[in-house]
Each structure stands twice: as C-alpha cells, then as structure tokens.
Amino acid sequence: YTCTGYFEGLKTPDAVSFEARYRENFGLTAPGLNHFAVSCYEAVYMLEGVQRRLDDGQSKVGSDAHHPIGGNGPRGGLYVRDRHARAPVYIARAEGLSIAPVIT
C-alpha cells in the first residue's frame, strides 16, 4: 500500500483528462506519469497563478484566505490558501508491477 497525490491510472475525471492530453501531445511511448512528474507540472501551474496575482497588482500572494491560488490539476483541486497547500491524496496497493486505487 501507498498513499500519494497522483499515480498513473488514477480514474478521477481530472486525472483521466490530464493523461489523455499528455498521451495526445507526447505519444504512447512517452515516459509514464507519476507523482513526481505531476508535482513538477503542478509547481509550474501554481507559479503561473502567483504571476497572474502579481500582474493584477496584488502585493500579498498566498496570505489572503479569501482568494486562494490554484485550481484543478491532474490530482484534483490544488490550492494555496492562507499559506497552506491543500490537495487530495489517494491510497493505492501494488498489484504485480502496477498500482491500483483502493479508494477513488
């Protein structure tokens, strides 16, 4: 068993959509998606949100609980609110050479 924010084969709507776009852009032989790859994607996504905030003239980023930064990424809702990141975590179990969700 493991718990992680993302694993290939996760069947949430956001994960299925992300994986389809990834395969469409990079092909079926592209490296497999995993928690580390998705975390890098989410980091760039969050930086874009910070930049958008700064472009709108807001000097304080991430400290206003009423205006979180983030949105739906491959794992689902990912937000920074009041200087804390909030994102779903999933439980999976090993089945041979792959992992399968315990709860989706």
PDB file of C-alpha atoms in Angstrom:
ATOM      1  CA  TYR A   1       0.000   0.000   0.000  1.00  0.00           C
ATOM      2  CA  THR A   2       0.988   3.595  -0.623  1.00  0.00           C
ATOM      3  CA  CYS A   3      -0.567   6.995  -0.420  1.00  0.00           C
ATOM      4  CA  THR A   4       0.307   9.653  -2.937  1.00  0.00           C
ATOM      5  CA  GLY A   5      -1.164  12.645  -4.690  1.00  0.00           C
ATOM      6  CA  TYR A   6      -1.130  11.003  -8.109  1.00  0.00           C
ATOM      7  CA  PHE A   7      -0.346   7.729  -9.831  1.00  0.00           C
ATOM      8  CA  GLU A   8      -0.735   6.627 -13.422  1.00  0.00           C
ATOM      9  CA  GLY A   9      -4.103   5.006 -13.910  1.00  0.00           C
ATOM     10  CA  LEU A  10      -5.890   7.171 -11.341  1.00  0.00           C
ATOM     11  CA  LYS A  11      -9.508   7.287 -12.537  1.00  0.00           C
ATOM     12  CA  THR A  12     -10.670  10.698 -11.341  1.00  0.00           C
ATOM     13  CA  PRO A  13     -12.054  12.977 -14.100  1.00  0.00           C
ATOM     14  CA  ASP A  14      -9.089  15.374 -13.747  1.00  0.00           C
ATOM     15  CA  ALA A  15      -6.516  12.568 -13.913  1.00  0.00           C
ATOM     16  CA  VAL A  16      -8.150  10.882 -16.921  1.00  0.00           C
ATOM     17  CA  SER A  17      -8.325  14.198 -18.787  1.00  0.00           C
ATOM     18  CA  PHE A  18      -4.698  15.057 -17.959  1.00  0.00           C
ATOM     19  CA  GLU A  19      -3.400  11.654 -19.023  1.00  0.00           C
ATOM     20  CA  ALA A  20      -5.350  11.827 -22.308  1.00  0.00           C
ATOM     21  CA  ARG A  21      -3.880  15.259 -23.107  1.00  0.00           C
ATOM     22  CA  TYR A  22      -0.395  14.043 -22.139  1.00  0.00           C
ATOM     23  CA  ARG A  23      -0.625  10.995 -24.427  1.00  0.00           C
ATOM     24  CA  GLU A  24      -2.095  13.095 -27.235  1.00  0.00           C
ATOM     25  CA  ASN A  25       0.798  15.564 -27.038  1.00  0.00           C
ATOM     26  CA  PHE A  26       3.683  13.172 -26.371  1.00  0.00           C
ATOM     27  CA  GLY A  27       2.513   9.796 -27.682  1.00  0.00           C
ATOM     28  CA  LEU A  28       2.044   6.359 -26.199  1.00  0.00           C
ATOM     29  CA  THR A  29       5.789   5.794 -25.797  1.00  0.00           C
ATOM     30  CA  ALA A  30       6.302   8.898 -23.623  1.00  0.00           C
ATOM     31  CA  PRO A  31       7.574   8.261 -20.080  1.00  0.00           C
ATOM     32  CA  GLY A  32       4.914   7.153 -17.622  1.00  0.00           C
ATOM     33  CA  LEU A  33       3.274   9.713 -15.395  1.00  0.00           C
ATOM     34  CA  ASN A  34       3.890   9.535 -11.666  1.00  0.00           C
ATOM     35  CA  HIS A  35       3.660  11.648  -8.535  1.00  0.00           C
ATOM     36  CA  PHE A  36       6.996  13.364  -9.219  1.00  0.00           C
ATOM     37  CA  ALA A  37       6.127  14.350 -12.801  1.00  0.00           C
ATOM     38  CA  VAL A  38       2.727  15.662 -11.787  1.00  0.00           C
ATOM     39  CA  SER A  39       4.239  17.592  -8.858  1.00  0.00           C
ATOM     40  CA  CYS A  40       6.551  19.409 -11.302  1.00  0.00           C
ATOM     41  CA  TYR A  41       3.566  20.216 -13.525  1.00  0.00           C
ATOM     42  CA  GLU A  42       1.619  21.495 -10.519  1.00  0.00           C
ATOM     43  CA  ALA A  43       4.554  23.667  -9.389  1.00  0.00           C
ATOM     44  CA  VAL A  44       4.622  25.456 -12.744  1.00  0.00           C
ATOM     45  CA  TYR A  45       0.820  25.742 -12.641  1.00  0.00           C
ATOM     46  CA  MET A  46       0.982  27.338  -9.186  1.00  0.00           C
ATOM     47  CA  LEU A  47       3.759  29.739 -10.246  1.00  0.00           C
ATOM     48  CA  GLU A  48       1.554  30.849 -13.121  1.00  0.00           C
ATOM     49  CA  GLY A  49      -1.179  31.609 -10.573  1.00  0.00           C
ATOM     50  CA  VAL A  50       1.247  33.639  -8.476  1.00  0.00           C
ATOM     51  CA  GLN A  51       2.382  35.589 -11.546  1.00  0.00           C
ATOM     52  CA  ARG A  52      -1.231  36.278 -12.509  1.00  0.00           C
ATOM     53  CA  ARG A  53      -1.865  37.595  -8.985  1.00  0.00           C
ATOM     54  CA  LEU A  54       1.162  39.881  -9.180  1.00  0.00           C
ATOM     55  CA  ASP A  55       0.169  41.071 -12.663  1.00  0.00           C
ATOM     56  CA  ASP A  56      -3.203  42.069 -11.175  1.00  0.00           C
ATOM     57  CA  GLY A  57      -1.359  44.339  -8.729  1.00  0.00           C
ATOM     58  CA  GLN A  58      -1.715  42.233  -5.594  1.00  0.00           C
ATOM     59  CA  SER A  59       1.392  42.539  -3.456  1.00  0.00           C
ATOM     60  CA  LYS A  60       0.478  39.797  -0.990  1.00  0.00           C
ATOM     61  CA  VAL A  61       0.304  36.356  -2.517  1.00  0.00           C
ATOM     62  CA  GLY A  62      -0.890  33.311  -0.589  1.00  0.00           C
ATOM     63  CA  SER A  63      -1.736  35.217   2.578  1.00  0.00           C
ATOM     64  CA  ASP A  64      -5.366  36.016   1.744  1.00  0.00           C
ATOM     65  CA  ALA A  65      -7.613  33.112   2.749  1.00  0.00           C
ATOM     66  CA  HIS A  66     -10.494  34.525   0.702  1.00  0.00           C
ATOM     67  CA  HIS A  67      -8.603  34.352  -2.589  1.00  0.00           C
ATOM     68  CA  PRO A  68      -6.729  31.051  -2.883  1.00  0.00           C
ATOM     69  CA  ILE A  69      -4.260  30.348  -5.659  1.00  0.00           C
ATOM     70  CA  GLY A  70      -4.776  27.148  -7.596  1.00  0.00           C
ATOM     71  CA  GLY A  71      -7.392  25.156  -9.392  1.00  0.00           C
ATOM     72  CA  ASN A  72      -7.982  21.662 -10.678  1.00  0.00           C
ATOM     73  CA  GLY A  73      -4.861  19.811 -11.727  1.00  0.00           C
ATOM     74  CA  PRO A  74      -4.191  16.155 -12.517  1.00  0.00           C
ATOM     75  CA  ARG A  75      -4.900  15.045  -8.954  1.00  0.00           C
ATOM     76  CA  GLY A  76      -7.950  17.280  -8.477  1.00  0.00           C
ATOM     77  CA  GLY A  77      -8.263  20.520  -6.533  1.00  0.00           C
ATOM     78  CA  LEU A  78      -4.907  22.012  -5.552  1.00  0.00           C
ATOM     79  CA  TYR A  79      -4.969  25.318  -3.693  1.00  0.00           C
ATOM     80  CA  VAL A  80      -2.727  27.502  -1.583  1.00  0.00           C
ATOM     81  CA  ARG A  81      -4.843  29.329   0.941  1.00  0.00           C
ATOM     82  CA  ASP A  82      -3.568  31.219   3.971  1.00  0.00           C
ATOM     83  CA  ARG A  83      -0.015  29.983   3.210  1.00  0.00           C
ATOM     84  CA  HIS A  84      -1.031  26.294   3.278  1.00  0.00           C
ATOM     85  CA  ALA A  85      -1.316  23.938   0.310  1.00  0.00           C
ATOM     86  CA  ARG A  86      -4.380  21.715   0.144  1.00  0.00           C
ATOM     87  CA  ALA A  87      -4.660  18.806  -2.262  1.00  0.00           C
ATOM     88  CA  PRO A  88      -6.189  15.334  -2.332  1.00  0.00           C
ATOM     89  CA  VAL A  89      -4.140  12.246  -1.502  1.00  0.00           C
ATOM     90  CA  TYR A  90      -5.063   8.773  -2.754  1.00  0.00           C
ATOM     91  CA  ILE A  91      -4.447   5.287  -1.390  1.00  0.00           C
ATOM     92  CA  ALA A  92      -3.316   2.525  -3.736  1.00  0.00           C
ATOM     93  CA  ARG A  93      -1.966  -1.020  -3.481  1.00  0.00           C
ATOM     94  CA  ALA A  94       0.633  -2.847  -5.516  1.00  0.00           C
ATOM     95  CA  GLU A  95      -0.714  -5.386  -7.996  1.00  0.00           C
ATOM     96  CA  GLY A  96       2.208  -7.004  -9.751  1.00  0.00           C
ATOM     97  CA  LEU A  97       4.160  -4.242 -11.469  1.00  0.00           C
ATOM     98  CA  SER A  98       1.426  -1.617 -11.219  1.00  0.00           C
ATOM     99  CA  ILE A  99      -0.587   0.070  -8.524  1.00  0.00           C
ATOM    100  CA  ALA A 100      -4.371   0.220  -8.298  1.00  0.00           C
ATOM    101  CA  PRO A 101      -6.555   2.637  -6.376  1.00  0.00           C
ATOM    102  CA  VAL A 102      -8.084   1.463  -3.124  1.00  0.00           C
ATOM    103  CA  ILE A 103     -10.455   4.446  -2.986  1.00  0.00           C
ATOM    104  CA  THR A 104     -11.294   6.843  -5.845  1.00  0.00           C
TER     105      THR A 104
END
